[in-house]
């Protein structure tokens, strides 16, 4: 029975069916969950996949490989730069090219900034949903600094479109590194303040401990990745398991939990923020001068001054704009460790200007699929806590 028919169904006794979302303030986006209740107890919870549907994968078939980059911003809009990095890494893998060292380092730098921003939103808003408002204010101050950095680098705060196939849109500007260094100090202080407010707070313990607990086996079977999987005790992180962008050269730890409940997910994300700060410090220490785009006229647009003065550069510019890159025929799957887990792009190329097929493997989809198992038998208030700790982003559920 579909959700609409179920909503209209007349139920006997104290049972009631209600919609949680899309307008409920704790659904964090265009999500819809049909709850069947007996009083305050949840007996059934049906998440509606793809309630927010924009056909992003189908749109990719009518856009060139470069033109698809802004659409990746709309997947997880809390950490859009990580989507840019994940997609362009997949196309570069299909092309068989390696981007310059400086471009790799800057991608790591902005990715870890985006991971912190995503976790700040997740932990802060999860706390607000449960009633702890003060921590949210401490954390959002730091997120605004991260967005200031993104604006300096990409020209935009939320939808960055910072990467290009073969490197980056542009190099980071003067003033970026000093602000990042200041952020490293201030963000760590804010995380400490947040922990002082929450980690040993008995009310926070009552609302999070034992709520949404999941075993390692069940987490793996559901397809969990990212902080939710690591909170269940599985130390899986693609930055360690399948390193990319030189992550194997950075020194950082993978935090893991024991029960997979809301409290453990909070602890894992908190420690991951500290580890991201640690990685950013290492990037700043080793950041070396150099180009941020590959020197390949069949992939990267030539500099404007050369387009205006050299016939060969003008031809390459025209070919890239009008006909696109010369893509090999084949298929590729590439995955990166996004803020919520494994973000994968499966691309099929027939050699044309546009991808023949693009398929996105978002981390939120399998996690959201387990929502009913996570909340069944609990209270509505527990469902709010579980949903916030899952950090579901509606844009990733586009189906």
PDB file of N, CA and C in Angstrom, residues 5-72:
ATOM      1  N   UNK A   5      -2.349   6.204   0.103  1.00  0.00           N
ATOM      2  CA  UNK A   5      -3.474   5.355   0.478  1.00  0.00           C
ATOM      3  C   UNK A   5      -3.431   5.023   1.963  1.00  0.00           C
ATOM      4  N   UNK A   6      -2.209   4.820   2.477  1.00  0.00           N
ATOM      5  CA  UNK A   6      -2.073   4.505   3.887  1.00  0.00           C
ATOM      6  C   UNK A   6      -2.496   5.686   4.749  1.00  0.00           C
ATOM      7  N   UNK A   7      -2.197   6.902   4.269  1.00  0.00           N
ATOM      8  CA  UNK A   7      -2.579   8.090   5.021  1.00  0.00           C
ATOM      9  C   UNK A   7      -4.089   8.213   5.116  1.00  0.00           C
ATOM     10  N   UNK A   8      -4.790   7.787   4.037  1.00  0.00           N
ATOM     11  CA  UNK A   8      -6.255   7.916   4.015  1.00  0.00           C
ATOM     12  C   UNK A   8      -6.956   6.772   4.748  1.00  0.00           C
ATOM     13  N   UNK A   9      -6.200   5.731   5.037  1.00  0.00           N
ATOM     14  CA  UNK A   9      -6.810   4.555   5.653  1.00  0.00           C
ATOM     15  C   UNK A   9      -7.366   4.899   7.036  1.00  0.00           C
ATOM     16  N   UNK A  10      -8.577   4.409   7.305  1.00  0.00           N
ATOM     17  CA  UNK A  10      -9.192   4.597   8.614  1.00  0.00           C
ATOM     18  C   UNK A  10      -8.678   3.531   9.564  1.00  0.00           C
ATOM     19  N   UNK A  11      -8.080   3.968  10.674  1.00  0.00           N
ATOM     20  CA  UNK A  11      -7.517   3.031  11.635  1.00  0.00           C
ATOM     21  C   UNK A  11      -8.375   2.997  12.892  1.00  0.00           C
ATOM     22  N   UNK A  12      -8.409   1.843  13.523  1.00  0.00           N
ATOM     23  CA  UNK A  12      -9.215   1.669  14.734  1.00  0.00           C
ATOM     24  C   UNK A  12      -8.392   1.998  15.976  1.00  0.00           C
ATOM     25  N   UNK A  13      -9.075   2.211  17.071  1.00  0.00           N
ATOM     26  CA  UNK A  13      -8.415   2.381  18.361  1.00  0.00           C
ATOM     27  C   UNK A  13      -7.638   3.681  18.446  1.00  0.00           C
ATOM     28  N   UNK A  14      -6.459   3.589  19.110  1.00  0.00           N
ATOM     29  CA  UNK A  14      -5.648   4.779  19.351  1.00  0.00           C
ATOM     30  C   UNK A  14      -4.605   5.011  18.268  1.00  0.00           C
ATOM     31  N   UNK A  15      -4.610   4.219  17.216  1.00  0.00           N
ATOM     32  CA  UNK A  15      -3.607   4.381  16.168  1.00  0.00           C
ATOM     33  C   UNK A  15      -3.878   5.639  15.343  1.00  0.00           C
ATOM     34  N   UNK A  16      -2.771   6.242  14.898  1.00  0.00           N
ATOM     35  CA  UNK A  16      -2.894   7.468  14.124  1.00  0.00           C
ATOM     36  C   UNK A  16      -1.730   7.540  13.147  1.00  0.00           C
ATOM     37  N   UNK A  17      -1.984   8.078  11.959  1.00  0.00           N
ATOM     38  CA  UNK A  17      -0.942   8.264  10.960  1.00  0.00           C
ATOM     39  C   UNK A  17      -0.709   9.750  10.776  1.00  0.00           C
ATOM     40  N   UNK A  18       0.559  10.152  10.874  1.00  0.00           N
ATOM     41  CA  UNK A  18       0.925  11.557  10.699  1.00  0.00           C
ATOM     42  C   UNK A  18       2.120  11.656   9.761  1.00  0.00           C
ATOM     43  N   UNK A  19       2.231  12.807   9.120  1.00  0.00           N
ATOM     44  CA  UNK A  19       3.391  13.091   8.274  1.00  0.00           C
ATOM     45  C   UNK A  19       4.446  13.829   9.086  1.00  0.00           C
ATOM     46  N   UNK A  20       5.648  13.305   9.069  1.00  0.00           N
ATOM     47  CA  UNK A  20       6.790  14.023   9.638  1.00  0.00           C
ATOM     48  C   UNK A  20       7.559  14.615   8.464  1.00  0.00           C
ATOM     49  N   UNK A  21       7.360  15.905   8.229  1.00  0.00           N
ATOM     50  CA  UNK A  21       7.910  16.568   7.068  1.00  0.00           C
ATOM     51  C   UNK A  21       6.888  16.615   5.951  1.00  0.00           C
ATOM     52  N   UNK A  22       7.103  17.401   4.893  1.00  0.00           N
ATOM     53  CA  UNK A  22       8.353  18.132   4.643  1.00  0.00           C
ATOM     54  C   UNK A  22       8.470  19.479   5.367  1.00  0.00           C
ATOM     55  N   UNK A  23       7.393  19.925   6.044  1.00  0.00           N
ATOM     56  CA  UNK A  23       7.452  21.257   6.657  1.00  0.00           C
ATOM     57  C   UNK A  23       7.860  21.223   8.125  1.00  0.00           C
ATOM     58  N   UNK A  24       8.024  20.045   8.694  1.00  0.00           N
ATOM     59  CA  UNK A  24       8.414  19.956  10.098  1.00  0.00           C
ATOM     60  C   UNK A  24       9.837  20.491  10.266  1.00  0.00           C
ATOM     61  N   UNK A  25      10.081  21.338  11.251  1.00  0.00           N
ATOM     62  CA  UNK A  25      11.406  21.982  11.358  1.00  0.00           C
ATOM     63  C   UNK A  25      12.567  21.029  11.612  1.00  0.00           C
ATOM     64  N   UNK A  26      12.309  19.819  12.074  1.00  0.00           N
ATOM     65  CA  UNK A  26      13.425  18.899  12.329  1.00  0.00           C
ATOM     66  C   UNK A  26      13.741  17.994  11.146  1.00  0.00           C
ATOM     67  N   UNK A  27      13.054  18.162  10.019  1.00  0.00           N
ATOM     68  CA  UNK A  27      13.344  17.293   8.873  1.00  0.00           C
ATOM     69  C   UNK A  27      14.484  17.825   8.002  1.00  0.00           C
ATOM     70  N   UNK A  28      14.960  19.051   8.261  1.00  0.00           N
ATOM     71  CA  UNK A  28      16.196  19.555   7.651  1.00  0.00           C
ATOM     72  C   UNK A  28      16.181  19.472   6.138  1.00  0.00           C
ATOM     73  N   UNK A  29      15.082  19.813   5.534  1.00  0.00           N
ATOM     74  CA  UNK A  29      15.009  19.756   4.088  1.00  0.00           C
ATOM     75  C   UNK A  29      13.706  19.136   3.638  1.00  0.00           C
ATOM     76  N   UNK A  30      13.645  18.839   2.344  1.00  0.00           N
ATOM     77  CA  UNK A  30      12.412  18.316   1.769  1.00  0.00           C
ATOM     78  C   UNK A  30      12.358  16.804   1.959  1.00  0.00           C
ATOM     79  N   UNK A  31      12.123  16.392   3.188  1.00  0.00           N
ATOM     80  CA  UNK A  31      11.976  14.980   3.540  1.00  0.00           C
ATOM     81  C   UNK A  31      10.523  14.712   3.940  1.00  0.00           C
ATOM     82  N   UNK A  32      10.061  13.514   3.677  1.00  0.00           N
ATOM     83  CA  UNK A  32       8.729  13.113   4.132  1.00  0.00           C
ATOM     84  C   UNK A  32       8.809  11.716   4.723  1.00  0.00           C
ATOM     85  N   UNK A  33       8.334  11.596   5.944  1.00  0.00           N
ATOM     86  CA  UNK A  33       8.275  10.304   6.633  1.00  0.00           C
ATOM     87  C   UNK A  33       6.853  10.112   7.135  1.00  0.00           C
ATOM     88  N   UNK A  34       6.247   8.992   6.791  1.00  0.00           N
ATOM     89  CA  UNK A  34       4.889   8.680   7.252  1.00  0.00           C
ATOM     90  C   UNK A  34       5.010   7.840   8.522  1.00  0.00           C
ATOM     91  N   UNK A  35       4.555   8.392   9.630  1.00  0.00           N
ATOM     92  CA  UNK A  35       4.632   7.717  10.923  1.00  0.00           C
ATOM     93  C   UNK A  35       3.281   7.136  11.301  1.00  0.00           C
ATOM     94  N   UNK A  36       3.288   5.886  11.744  1.00  0.00           N
ATOM     95  CA  UNK A  36       2.096   5.257  12.322  1.00  0.00           C
ATOM     96  C   UNK A  36       2.324   5.165  13.828  1.00  0.00           C
ATOM     97  N   UNK A  37       1.414   5.744  14.585  1.00  0.00           N
ATOM     98  CA  UNK A  37       1.628   5.916  16.018  1.00  0.00           C
ATOM     99  C   UNK A  37       0.549   5.216  16.837  1.00  0.00           C
ATOM    100  N   UNK A  38       0.967   4.767  17.987  1.00  0.00           N
ATOM    101  CA  UNK A  38       0.044   4.381  19.055  1.00  0.00           C
ATOM    102  C   UNK A  38       0.374   5.283  20.237  1.00  0.00           C
ATOM    103  N   UNK A  39      -0.381   6.339  20.384  1.00  0.00           N
ATOM    104  CA  UNK A  39      -0.018   7.358  21.344  1.00  0.00           C
ATOM    105  C   UNK A  39       1.238   8.063  20.873  1.00  0.00           C
ATOM    106  N   UNK A  40       2.302   8.046  21.681  1.00  0.00           N
ATOM    107  CA  UNK A  40       3.580   8.654  21.315  1.00  0.00           C
ATOM    108  C   UNK A  40       4.556   7.635  20.746  1.00  0.00           C
ATOM    109  N   UNK A  41       4.153   6.352  20.723  1.00  0.00           N
ATOM    110  CA  UNK A  41       5.056   5.282  20.293  1.00  0.00           C
ATOM    111  C   UNK A  41       4.929   5.036  18.798  1.00  0.00           C
ATOM    112  N   UNK A  42       6.059   4.914  18.134  1.00  0.00           N
ATOM    113  CA  UNK A  42       6.083   4.681  16.687  1.00  0.00           C
ATOM    114  C   UNK A  42       5.982   3.185  16.416  1.00  0.00           C
ATOM    115  N   UNK A  43       4.962   2.782  15.670  1.00  0.00           N
ATOM    116  CA  UNK A  43       4.813   1.376  15.280  1.00  0.00           C
ATOM    117  C   UNK A  43       5.273   1.131  13.846  1.00  0.00           C
ATOM    118  N   UNK A  44       5.324   2.192  13.050  1.00  0.00           N
ATOM    119  CA  UNK A  44       5.783   2.063  11.660  1.00  0.00           C
ATOM    120  C   UNK A  44       6.253   3.431  11.191  1.00  0.00           C
ATOM    121  N   UNK A  45       7.329   3.443  10.424  1.00  0.00           N
ATOM    122  CA  UNK A  45       7.862   4.697   9.875  1.00  0.00           C
ATOM    123  C   UNK A  45       8.304   4.447   8.440  1.00  0.00           C
ATOM    124  N   UNK A  46       7.659   5.097   7.501  1.00  0.00           N
ATOM    125  CA  UNK A  46       7.954   4.867   6.087  1.00  0.00           C
ATOM    126  C   UNK A  46       8.598   6.111   5.485  1.00  0.00           C
ATOM    127  N   UNK A  47       9.909   6.089   5.276  1.00  0.00           N
ATOM    128  CA  UNK A  47      10.556   7.241   4.632  1.00  0.00           C
ATOM    129  C   UNK A  47      10.278   7.236   3.130  1.00  0.00           C
ATOM    130  N   UNK A  48       9.900   8.374   2.598  1.00  0.00           N
ATOM    131  CA  UNK A  48       9.611   8.466   1.170  1.00  0.00           C
ATOM    132  C   UNK A  48      10.871   8.921   0.432  1.00  0.00           C
ATOM    133  N   UNK A  49      11.501   7.967  -0.245  1.00  0.00           N
ATOM    134  CA  UNK A  49      12.743   8.259  -0.959  1.00  0.00           C
ATOM    135  C   UNK A  49      12.467   9.154  -2.175  1.00  0.00           C
ATOM    136  N   UNK A  50      13.340  10.088  -2.391  1.00  0.00           N
ATOM    137  CA  UNK A  50      13.210  10.931  -3.569  1.00  0.00           C
ATOM    138  C   UNK A  50      12.040  11.883  -3.518  1.00  0.00           C
ATOM    139  N   UNK A  51      11.597  12.255  -2.317  1.00  0.00           N
ATOM    140  CA  UNK A  51      10.512  13.231  -2.226  1.00  0.00           C
ATOM    141  C   UNK A  51      10.932  14.541  -2.875  1.00  0.00           C
ATOM    142  N   UNK A  52      12.183  14.913  -2.671  1.00  0.00           N
ATOM    143  CA  UNK A  52      12.783  16.022  -3.422  1.00  0.00           C
ATOM    144  C   UNK A  52      13.459  15.399  -4.637  1.00  0.00           C
ATOM    145  N   UNK A  53      12.865  15.573  -5.813  1.00  0.00           N
ATOM    146  CA  UNK A  53      13.408  14.943  -7.019  1.00  0.00           C
ATOM    147  C   UNK A  53      13.620  16.009  -8.085  1.00  0.00           C
ATOM    148  N   UNK A  54      14.883  16.132  -8.532  1.00  0.00           N
ATOM    149  CA  UNK A  54      15.202  17.115  -9.569  1.00  0.00           C
ATOM    150  C   UNK A  54      15.800  16.463 -10.805  1.00  0.00           C
ATOM    151  N   UNK A  55      15.921  15.150 -10.776  1.00  0.00           N
ATOM    152  CA  UNK A  55      16.446  14.429 -11.934  1.00  0.00           C
ATOM    153  C   UNK A  55      17.889  14.772 -12.245  1.00  0.00           C
ATOM    154  N   UNK A  56      18.699  14.923 -11.193  1.00  0.00           N
ATOM    155  CA  UNK A  56      20.066  15.401 -11.392  1.00  0.00           C
ATOM    156  C   UNK A  56      20.889  14.426 -12.234  1.00  0.00           C
ATOM    157  N   UNK A  57      20.685  13.134 -12.053  1.00  0.00           N
ATOM    158  CA  UNK A  57      21.465  12.157 -12.825  1.00  0.00           C
ATOM    159  C   UNK A  57      21.079  12.192 -14.303  1.00  0.00           C
ATOM    160  N   UNK A  58      19.798  12.343 -14.589  1.00  0.00           N
ATOM    161  CA  UNK A  58      19.336  12.414 -15.983  1.00  0.00           C
ATOM    162  C   UNK A  58      19.796  13.705 -16.648  1.00  0.00           C
ATOM    163  N   UNK A  59      19.809  14.792 -15.878  1.00  0.00           N
ATOM    164  CA  UNK A  59      20.280  16.062 -16.425  1.00  0.00           C
ATOM    165  C   UNK A  59      21.734  15.958 -16.888  1.00  0.00           C
ATOM    166  N   UNK A  60      22.526  15.106 -16.196  1.00  0.00           N
ATOM    167  CA  UNK A  60      23.926  14.957 -16.557  1.00  0.00           C
ATOM    168  C   UNK A  60      24.138  14.447 -17.967  1.00  0.00           C
ATOM    169  N   UNK A  61      23.145  13.742 -18.520  1.00  0.00           N
ATOM    170  CA  UNK A  61      23.275  13.196 -19.869  1.00  0.00           C
ATOM    171  C   UNK A  61      23.157  14.274 -20.944  1.00  0.00           C
ATOM    172  N   UNK A  62      22.633  15.449 -20.582  1.00  0.00           N
ATOM    173  CA  UNK A  62      22.469  16.535 -21.559  1.00  0.00           C
ATOM    174  C   UNK A  62      23.437  17.687 -21.306  1.00  0.00           C
ATOM    175  N   UNK A  63      24.377  17.477 -20.390  1.00  0.00           N
ATOM    176  CA  UNK A  63      25.378  18.493 -20.083  1.00  0.00           C
ATOM    177  C   UNK A  63      26.771  17.947 -20.347  1.00  0.00           C
ATOM    178  N   UNK A  64      27.705  18.828 -20.639  1.00  0.00           N
ATOM    179  CA  UNK A  64      29.088  18.379 -20.799  1.00  0.00           C
ATOM    180  C   UNK A  64      29.656  18.006 -19.435  1.00  0.00           C
ATOM    181  N   UNK A  65      30.809  17.380 -19.450  1.00  0.00           N
ATOM    182  CA  UNK A  65      31.425  16.936 -18.197  1.00  0.00           C
ATOM    183  C   UNK A  65      31.714  18.114 -17.270  1.00  0.00           C
ATOM    184  N   UNK A  66      32.155  19.238 -17.829  1.00  0.00           N
ATOM    185  CA  UNK A  66      32.407  20.414 -16.998  1.00  0.00           C
ATOM    186  C   UNK A  66      31.098  21.028 -16.501  1.00  0.00           C
ATOM    187  N   UNK A  67      30.075  21.052 -17.346  1.00  0.00           N
ATOM    188  CA  UNK A  67      28.817  21.704 -16.984  1.00  0.00           C
ATOM    189  C   UNK A  67      28.088  20.994 -15.849  1.00  0.00           C
ATOM    190  N   UNK A  68      28.419  19.736 -15.603  1.00  0.00           N
ATOM    191  CA  UNK A  68      27.741  18.990 -14.545  1.00  0.00           C
ATOM    192  C   UNK A  68      28.222  19.400 -13.150  1.00  0.00           C
ATOM    193  N   UNK A  69      29.375  20.057 -13.055  1.00  0.00           N
ATOM    194  CA  UNK A  69      29.959  20.385 -11.745  1.00  0.00           C
ATOM    195  C   UNK A  69      28.993  21.188 -10.868  1.00  0.00           C
ATOM    196  N   UNK A  70      28.331  22.254 -11.366  1.00  0.00           N
ATOM    197  CA  UNK A  70      27.407  22.991 -10.479  1.00  0.00           C
ATOM    198  C   UNK A  70      26.242  22.144  -9.955  1.00  0.00           C
ATOM    199  N   UNK A  71      25.870  21.102 -10.676  1.00  0.00           N
ATOM    200  CA  UNK A  71      24.790  20.237 -10.179  1.00  0.00           C
ATOM    201  C   UNK A  71      25.243  19.429  -8.973  1.00  0.00           C
ATOM    202  N   UNK A  72      26.537  19.122  -8.896  1.00  0.00           N
ATOM    203  CA  UNK A  72      27.016  18.377  -7.731  1.00  0.00           C
ATOM    204  C   UNK A  72      26.930  19.214  -6.460  1.00  0.00           C
TER     205      UNK A  72
END
